[in-house]
C-alpha positions as a Python dict, from the first residue, in 0.01 Angstrom:
ca = {
    (1, 'M'): (0, 0, 0),
    (2, 'Y'): (271, -289, 54),
    (3, 'D'): (308, -545, -216),
    (4, 'P'): (584, -774, -272),
    (5, 'A'): (520, -740, -631),
    (6, 'Q'): (745, -415, -652),
    (7, 'A'): (1029, -623, -507),
    (8, 'R'): (970, -884, -772),
    (9, 'I'): (929, -652, -1080),
    (10, 'E'): (1240, -490, -1000),
    (11, 'A'): (1472, -848, -920),
    (12, 'E'): (1306, -977, -1273),
    (13, 'S'): (1442, -640, -1471),
    (14, 'V'): (1788, -755, -1280),
    (15, 'K'): (1798, -1119, -1423),
    (16, 'A'): (1683, -965, -1782),
    (17, 'I'): (1945, -744, -1784),
    (18, 'Q'): (2209, -984, -1676),
    (19, 'E'): (2054, -1210, -1970),
    (20, 'K'): (2097, -959, -2198),
    (21, 'M'): (2471, -883, -2104),
    (22, 'A'): (2561, -1218, -2162),
    (23, 'S'): (2484, -1172, -2548),
    (24, 'N'): (2623, -797, -2616),
    (25, 'D'): (2991, -739, -2550),
    (26, 'D'): (2953, -375, -2652),
    (27, 'P'): (3132, -205, -2390),
    (28, 'H'): (2883, 99, -2376),
    (29, 'F'): (2619, -131, -2355),
    (30, 'Q'): (2761, -330, -2067),
    (31, 'A'): (2854, -18, -1866),
    (32, 'R'): (2475, 112, -1905),
    (33, 'A'): (2317, -193, -1849),
    (34, 'T'): (2550, -261, -1505),
    (35, 'T'): (2438, 101, -1366),
    (36, 'I'): (2095, -7, -1423),
    (37, 'K'): (2118, -366, -1293),
    (38, 'E'): (2269, -217, -966),
    (39, 'Q'): (2004, 38, -965),
    (40, 'R'): (1717, -227, -976),
    (41, 'A'): (1871, -441, -756),
    (42, 'E'): (1872, -173, -467),
    (43, 'L'): (1535, -82, -563),
    (44, 'A'): (1398, -458, -518),
    (45, 'K'): (1615, -436, -171),
    (46, 'H'): (1440, -111, -64),
    (47, 'H'): (1108, -284, -120),
    (48, 'V'): (1181, -615, 38),
    (49, 'S'): (1340, -403, 361),
    (50, 'V'): (1024, -193, 338),
    (51, 'L'): (825, -499, 396),
    (52, 'W'): (1049, -609, 653),
    (53, 'S'): (1053, -292, 887),
    (54, 'D'): (709, -138, 797),
    (55, 'Y'): (451, -421, 712),
    (56, 'F'): (558, -764, 897),
    (57, 'K'): (476, -723, 1252),
    (58, 'P'): (558, -917, 1565),
    (59, 'P'): (269, -1176, 1501),
    (60, 'H'): (394, -1240, 1162),
    (61, 'F'): (732, -1301, 1318),
    (62, 'E'): (585, -1564, 1546),
    (63, 'K'): (406, -1728, 1300),
    (64, 'Y'): (670, -1736, 1063),
    (65, 'P'): (993, -1804, 1268),
    (66, 'E'): (1193, -1846, 916),
    (67, 'L'): (1081, -1500, 806),
    (68, 'H'): (1380, -1307, 937),
    (69, 'Q'): (1644, -1524, 793),
    (70, 'L'): (1430, -1534, 455),
    (71, 'V'): (1460, -1162, 425),
    (72, 'N'): (1811, -1148, 503),
    (73, 'D'): (1872, -1415, 257),
    (74, 'T'): (1689, -1244, -14),
    (75, 'L'): (1863, -918, 84),
    (76, 'K'): (2189, -1093, 49),
    (77, 'A'): (2077, -1286, -299),
    (78, 'L'): (1978, -904, -426),
    (79, 'S'): (2342, -790, -332),
    (80, 'A'): (2491, -1094, -504),
    (81, 'A'): (2302, -1011, -827),
    (82, 'K'): (2357, -679, -829),
    (83, 'G'): (2747, -739, -841),
    (84, 'S'): (2705, -1039, -1093),
    (85, 'T'): (2601, -1079, -1454),
    (86, 'D'): (2522, -1422, -1387),
    (87, 'P'): (2150, -1463, -1433),
    (88, 'A'): (2125, -1749, -1189),
    (89, 'T'): (2209, -1496, -883),
    (90, 'G'): (1908, -1309, -1020),
    (91, 'Q'): (1697, -1603, -1030),
    (92, 'K'): (1809, -1686, -705),
    (93, 'A'): (1693, -1369, -547),
    (94, 'L'): (1370, -1414, -755),
    (95, 'D'): (1324, -1721, -562),
    (96, 'Y'): (1357, -1575, -217),
    (97, 'I'): (1129, -1322, -320),
    (98, 'A'): (845, -1561, -399),
    (99, 'Q'): (894, -1711, -74),
    (100, 'I'): (826, -1368, 69),
    (101, 'D'): (527, -1332, -126),
    (102, 'K'): (391, -1667, -38),
    (103, 'I'): (399, -1547, 339),
    (104, 'F'): (290, -1199, 290),
    (105, 'W'): (-46, -1313, 86),
    (106, 'E'): (-95, -1563, 386),
    (107, 'T'): (-72, -1244, 606),
    (108, 'K'): (-336, -1091, 421),
    (109, 'K'): (-560, -1369, 467),
    (110, 'A'): (-542, -1368, 835),
}
């Protein structure tokens, strides 16, 4: 039911769109790509927020005290990627999501 893969997939889309935007200067393409990129970033933020609010519980936060800050940093990175055409911002969001993914799967083992 819960899986950070959903956030990762959306964030991968954001980065891919950013990369495509760099190589295509057609204004119509840019407008469509911007809309899609922003939608995908919002979806990724939604999936991360759902993990934080619905999946992770107090014992997880006790075991992983960095989790609150990590989620906040991830949401901020996704917001930055949403407003940027620089693929580095998309990659930063993906790096944070990978950290959440690692913690998530560690909690599933417990």
